[in-house]
XYZ file of C-alpha atoms in Angstrom:
308
model
C 65.731 41.822 56.068
C 66.616 38.921 54.400
C 64.207 36.866 56.814
C 61.525 39.456 56.213
C 62.052 39.369 52.415
C 61.500 35.696 52.869
C 58.965 35.217 54.490
C 56.690 37.807 52.262
C 58.193 35.801 49.566
C 56.604 32.670 51.012
C 53.111 34.346 51.766
C 52.988 35.686 48.116
C 54.230 31.932 47.322
C 51.318 30.517 48.981
C 49.237 33.245 47.858
C 50.132 32.766 44.199
C 49.969 29.198 44.518
C 46.929 29.318 46.065
C 45.067 31.211 43.478
C 46.458 28.955 40.852
C 44.679 26.007 42.150
C 41.481 27.531 42.845
C 41.736 28.658 39.284
C 42.297 25.037 38.207
C 39.404 23.876 40.197
C 37.213 26.649 38.628
C 38.291 26.011 35.098
C 37.872 22.209 35.608
C 34.292 22.749 37.116
C 33.338 25.018 34.612
C 34.815 22.759 31.593
C 32.890 19.628 33.289
C 29.852 21.913 33.565
C 30.208 22.593 29.864
C 30.804 18.851 28.755
C 27.544 18.178 30.940
C 25.623 20.652 29.322
C 26.523 19.512 25.941
C 25.774 16.142 26.965
C 22.371 16.946 28.105
C 21.880 19.011 24.869
C 23.025 16.110 22.897
C 20.537 13.495 24.814
C 17.875 16.174 23.801
C 18.886 16.236 20.433
C 18.756 12.235 20.106
C 15.320 12.334 21.867
C 13.762 15.099 19.741
C 15.166 12.959 16.767
C 13.513 9.663 17.941
C 10.400 11.443 18.976
C 10.512 12.960 15.481
C 11.315 9.491 13.908
C 8.744 7.500 15.695
C 6.030 10.715 14.511
C 6.851 10.013 11.394
C 6.983 6.319 11.176
C 3.630 6.251 13.082
C 2.246 9.084 10.695
C 3.385 6.635 7.489
C 1.805 3.546 8.968
C -1.709 5.290 9.472
C -1.769 6.530 6.004
C -0.739 3.310 4.634
C -3.393 1.548 6.630
C -5.900 4.047 5.596
C -5.071 3.811 1.936
C -5.061 0.027 2.521
C -8.468 0.045 3.949
C -9.859 2.311 1.484
C -8.439 0.486 -1.370
C -10.336 -2.510 -0.012
C -13.685 -0.154 -0.036
C -13.391 0.674 -3.209
C -12.387 -2.807 -4.587
C -15.279 -4.166 -3.031
C -17.666 -1.893 -4.198
C -16.342 -2.892 -7.839
C -17.028 -6.483 -6.412
C -20.208 -6.101 -6.130
C -21.241 -4.164 -9.263
C -19.007 -7.033 -11.190
C -20.735 -9.864 -9.797
C -24.082 -8.508 -9.043
C -26.361 -11.353 -7.115
C -22.935 -13.809 -6.810
C -20.762 -10.710 -4.880
C -21.364 -12.310 -1.631
C -20.244 -15.457 -2.605
C -17.248 -14.207 -4.338
C -15.984 -12.085 -1.390
C -16.098 -15.392 0.513
C -14.280 -17.253 -2.131
C -11.368 -14.328 -2.438
C -10.826 -14.336 1.431
C -10.853 -18.082 1.594
C -8.655 -18.450 -1.524
C -6.170 -15.669 0.244
C -6.084 -17.656 3.486
C -4.896 -20.866 2.029
C -2.536 -19.324 -0.713
C -0.805 -16.939 1.759
C -1.780 -13.984 -0.088
C -3.313 -10.605 1.123
C -7.141 -10.215 1.175
C -7.116 -6.659 -0.757
C -4.232 -8.461 -3.551
C -6.640 -11.597 -3.859
C -10.038 -9.405 -4.657
C -8.280 -7.107 -6.748
C -7.126 -9.780 -8.993
C -10.388 -11.626 -8.965
C -12.595 -8.713 -9.585
C -9.722 -7.539 -12.145
C -10.583 -10.870 -14.268
C -13.976 -10.641 -13.576
C -14.060 -7.414 -15.244
C -12.197 -9.087 -18.723
C -14.398 -11.920 -18.569
C -17.325 -10.100 -18.079
C -15.996 -7.716 -21.513
C -15.927 -10.771 -23.673
C -19.524 -11.432 -22.722
C -19.126 -14.778 -21.534
C -22.224 -16.472 -19.363
C -22.285 -15.167 -15.763
C -21.508 -19.126 -14.458
C -18.508 -19.264 -16.859
C -17.314 -15.629 -16.394
C -17.406 -16.177 -12.578
C -15.553 -19.997 -12.799
C -12.849 -18.247 -15.337
C -12.122 -15.259 -13.096
C -11.473 -17.758 -9.729
C -9.279 -20.120 -12.043
C -7.069 -17.252 -13.283
C -6.678 -15.798 -9.971
C -5.299 -19.070 -8.965
C -3.204 -19.450 -12.108
C -1.849 -15.890 -11.466
C -0.335 -16.746 -7.838
C 0.973 -20.281 -9.047
C 2.669 -18.540 -11.786
C 4.531 -16.244 -9.332
C 5.250 -19.006 -7.097
C 6.685 -21.402 -9.983
C 8.492 -18.854 -12.022
C 10.241 -16.761 -8.764
C 8.480 -13.640 -9.663
C 6.059 -11.089 -7.620
C 2.337 -12.012 -7.918
C 1.607 -8.793 -9.275
C 4.108 -9.098 -12.166
C 2.550 -12.507 -13.127
C -0.873 -10.791 -12.947
C 0.054 -8.227 -15.921
C 1.646 -11.079 -17.683
C -1.454 -13.012 -17.522
C -3.933 -10.307 -18.582
C -1.545 -8.884 -20.943
C -1.419 -12.798 -22.578
C -4.928 -12.963 -22.583
C -5.372 -9.718 -24.499
C -3.210 -10.976 -27.508
C 0.376 -9.557 -26.158
C 2.308 -12.890 -27.210
C 5.872 -11.268 -26.059
C 4.433 -11.176 -22.586
C 3.594 -14.651 -22.032
C 6.773 -16.381 -23.953
C 8.938 -16.402 -21.237
C 6.067 -18.627 -19.557
C 6.281 -21.259 -22.221
C 2.951 -20.245 -24.073
C 2.694 -19.160 -28.131
C -0.405 -17.275 -28.244
C 0.270 -16.322 -31.964
C -2.619 -16.224 -34.364
C -0.885 -18.574 -36.232
C -0.622 -21.385 -33.578
C -3.893 -20.276 -32.294
C -5.706 -21.154 -35.912
C -3.668 -24.464 -35.738
C -5.004 -25.133 -32.229
C -8.480 -24.611 -33.229
C -8.183 -26.781 -36.659
C -7.380 -29.524 -34.710
C -10.146 -29.018 -32.430
C -12.570 -28.561 -35.397
C -11.103 -32.009 -37.063
C -10.646 -29.582 -40.412
C -9.399 -26.412 -42.160
C -10.359 -23.005 -41.000
C -12.130 -21.416 -43.767
C -12.904 -18.455 -42.197
C -11.084 -15.584 -39.474
C -10.898 -16.632 -35.741
C -14.019 -14.521 -33.628
C -12.741 -12.639 -30.838
C -14.152 -14.849 -28.500
C -12.773 -17.702 -29.873
C -9.087 -16.128 -29.825
C -9.758 -15.321 -26.244
C -10.813 -18.828 -25.221
C -7.985 -19.920 -27.519
C -5.312 -17.768 -25.429
C -6.537 -18.872 -22.247
C -6.314 -22.724 -23.351
C -3.074 -22.327 -24.724
C -1.876 -20.680 -21.798
C -3.378 -23.357 -19.312
C -1.914 -25.882 -21.298
C 1.846 -24.311 -21.473
C 1.440 -23.706 -17.611
C 0.048 -26.933 -16.726
C 3.375 -27.826 -14.294
C 2.801 -24.498 -12.395
C -0.829 -25.081 -11.430
C -0.927 -26.009 -7.940
C 2.476 -24.489 -7.129
C 1.763 -22.544 -4.123
C -0.088 -25.268 -2.068
C 3.105 -27.867 -3.178
C 5.929 -25.278 -2.079
C 4.303 -23.667 0.430
C 7.266 -23.833 2.886
C 9.818 -22.352 0.453
C 11.238 -19.336 1.333
C 9.617 -17.296 -1.698
C 6.441 -18.350 -0.478
C 7.203 -17.628 3.252
C 7.853 -14.247 2.513
C 5.070 -13.714 0.733
C 3.165 -15.049 3.627
C 4.679 -12.440 5.785
C 3.743 -9.357 3.200
C 0.082 -10.996 2.974
C 0.410 -10.933 6.750
C 1.578 -7.224 6.925
C -1.147 -6.058 4.332
C -4.067 -7.741 6.427
C -2.762 -6.198 9.835
C -3.212 -2.773 7.618
C -6.444 -3.752 6.489
C -7.569 -4.004 9.912
C -5.911 -1.189 11.643
C -7.497 1.212 8.425
C -10.476 0.113 8.981
C -10.727 1.582 12.380
C -9.021 4.431 11.577
C -10.529 5.756 8.239
C -13.763 6.775 9.894
C -11.373 9.520 12.033
C -9.319 10.197 9.155
C -12.284 11.002 6.711
C -13.366 13.527 9.255
C -9.441 14.842 9.669
C -9.449 15.168 5.748
C -12.526 16.851 5.245
C -11.895 19.515 8.050
C -8.371 20.130 6.704
C -9.787 20.752 3.230
C -12.574 23.038 4.609
C -10.121 24.690 6.841
C -7.499 25.485 3.619
C -10.435 26.172 1.234
C -11.182 28.757 3.800
C -7.947 29.882 4.087
C -7.523 30.601 0.654
C -10.921 32.143 0.192
C -9.836 34.633 3.176
C -6.560 35.635 1.436
C -8.199 36.515 -1.654
C -11.050 38.667 0.138
C -8.299 40.275 1.963
C -6.458 41.133 -1.036
C -9.694 42.732 -2.613
C -10.685 44.385 0.572
C -13.915 42.803 1.082
C -13.476 41.286 4.505
C -11.572 41.943 7.476
C -8.553 39.871 9.022
C -10.342 39.547 12.317
C -13.538 38.168 10.445
C -11.709 35.451 8.610
C -9.891 34.692 11.925
C -13.004 33.908 13.878
C -14.908 32.252 10.732
C -11.659 29.644 10.865
C -11.585 29.330 14.580
C -15.084 28.335 14.268
C -14.101 25.531 11.868
C -11.617 24.538 13.834
C -14.366 23.888 16.542
C -16.398 22.470 14.861
C -13.882 19.902 13.191
C -12.887 19.204 16.930
C -16.510 18.702 17.964
C -17.120 16.412 15.059
C -13.995 14.236 16.270
C -14.873 13.770 19.542
C -18.831 12.837 18.530
C -17.112 10.143 16.394
C -15.016 8.878 19.087
C -18.029 8.757 21.376
C -20.477 7.206 19.205
C -17.291 4.117 18.624
C -17.365 4.009 22.570
C-alpha cells in the first residue's frame, strides 16, 4: 500500500510538475508576445509620428516657398511701377547686388523698391532718384554689417532717419536734428540762413549727414565678407533664394489649390444655409460639391500636363 501510494504520489508529482512547467512556458510566451506587440505598436507610433512630422515640415516648406515667390512677384510689380522704363535695369542691378553682397534677391529688391518709392515722393528727378535708391540699398547692408545688426533693422533705422526721426540714427552717430541741419546748410551757403529749410533740403541734408557719419561703414560688407556674421547672412540668403526657386515652381499649382478650396468652402457654407432654410436637399449639395472636387482635380491634372 505504501509503495502504491508512493507511486501514485510520484505520478501526481510528475503531473503537477509538468503542468507547472507548461504553465510557465505559456506565461513566458504570452509575456514575450505582449512585449513584441507593444514594441510593434511603439514602432508604429514612432513611424506615424515621423510621417506626421515629415508631412508638417514639407507643408511648412511649401507654404514658406510659395509665400517667398508670391512676395517676389508683388515686389517686382511695384518695381515696374516705380522705375517705369528703368525697371529692367533696376531688377538686373538688384540681382547683381544681391549676389555680390551675399544677400537674398527678395530682400534686396524689396529695399531698392522701397527707397525708390521714398525718393520719388520727394519729387527728385528720376535719374537722381534711381541713384539714391541704389546707394541707400548698399548703405543699408553696410550698416547691418558694420554695426552687427539685422539688415531689416538697419533698413528701418535708415528710413526713419531720412524721415526725420533723429533718435533712430543717434546710435549710428548721425545728428539730423534741425539745428544741426541748419548749421550744415549755412556752411554750404557760406552765409546765415534767413528762412526755414524746405522739405527737400531737409531730406538731402539728412542723407548727407547720415552718409558722412557712416563713412567708415560704407563698403563694410565686401571688406568683411568672410566674417562669421556675414557668412550666416549669406547662408540665410542662399536659403531664401532656394525657397524662391521652389516657390516659383509651386505657385501655379498652389493658386489652383487655394482657389479650389475657397470655392469648396463657399459651397459648403451656401449649402448649409440652404439646408437650414429648406431650399435644397442634402443630396443636391453633395452632388454639387462632388462636381466641384472633380473639376478641381481636372484643373490640377491639366496644369501638370501643360507643365510637362
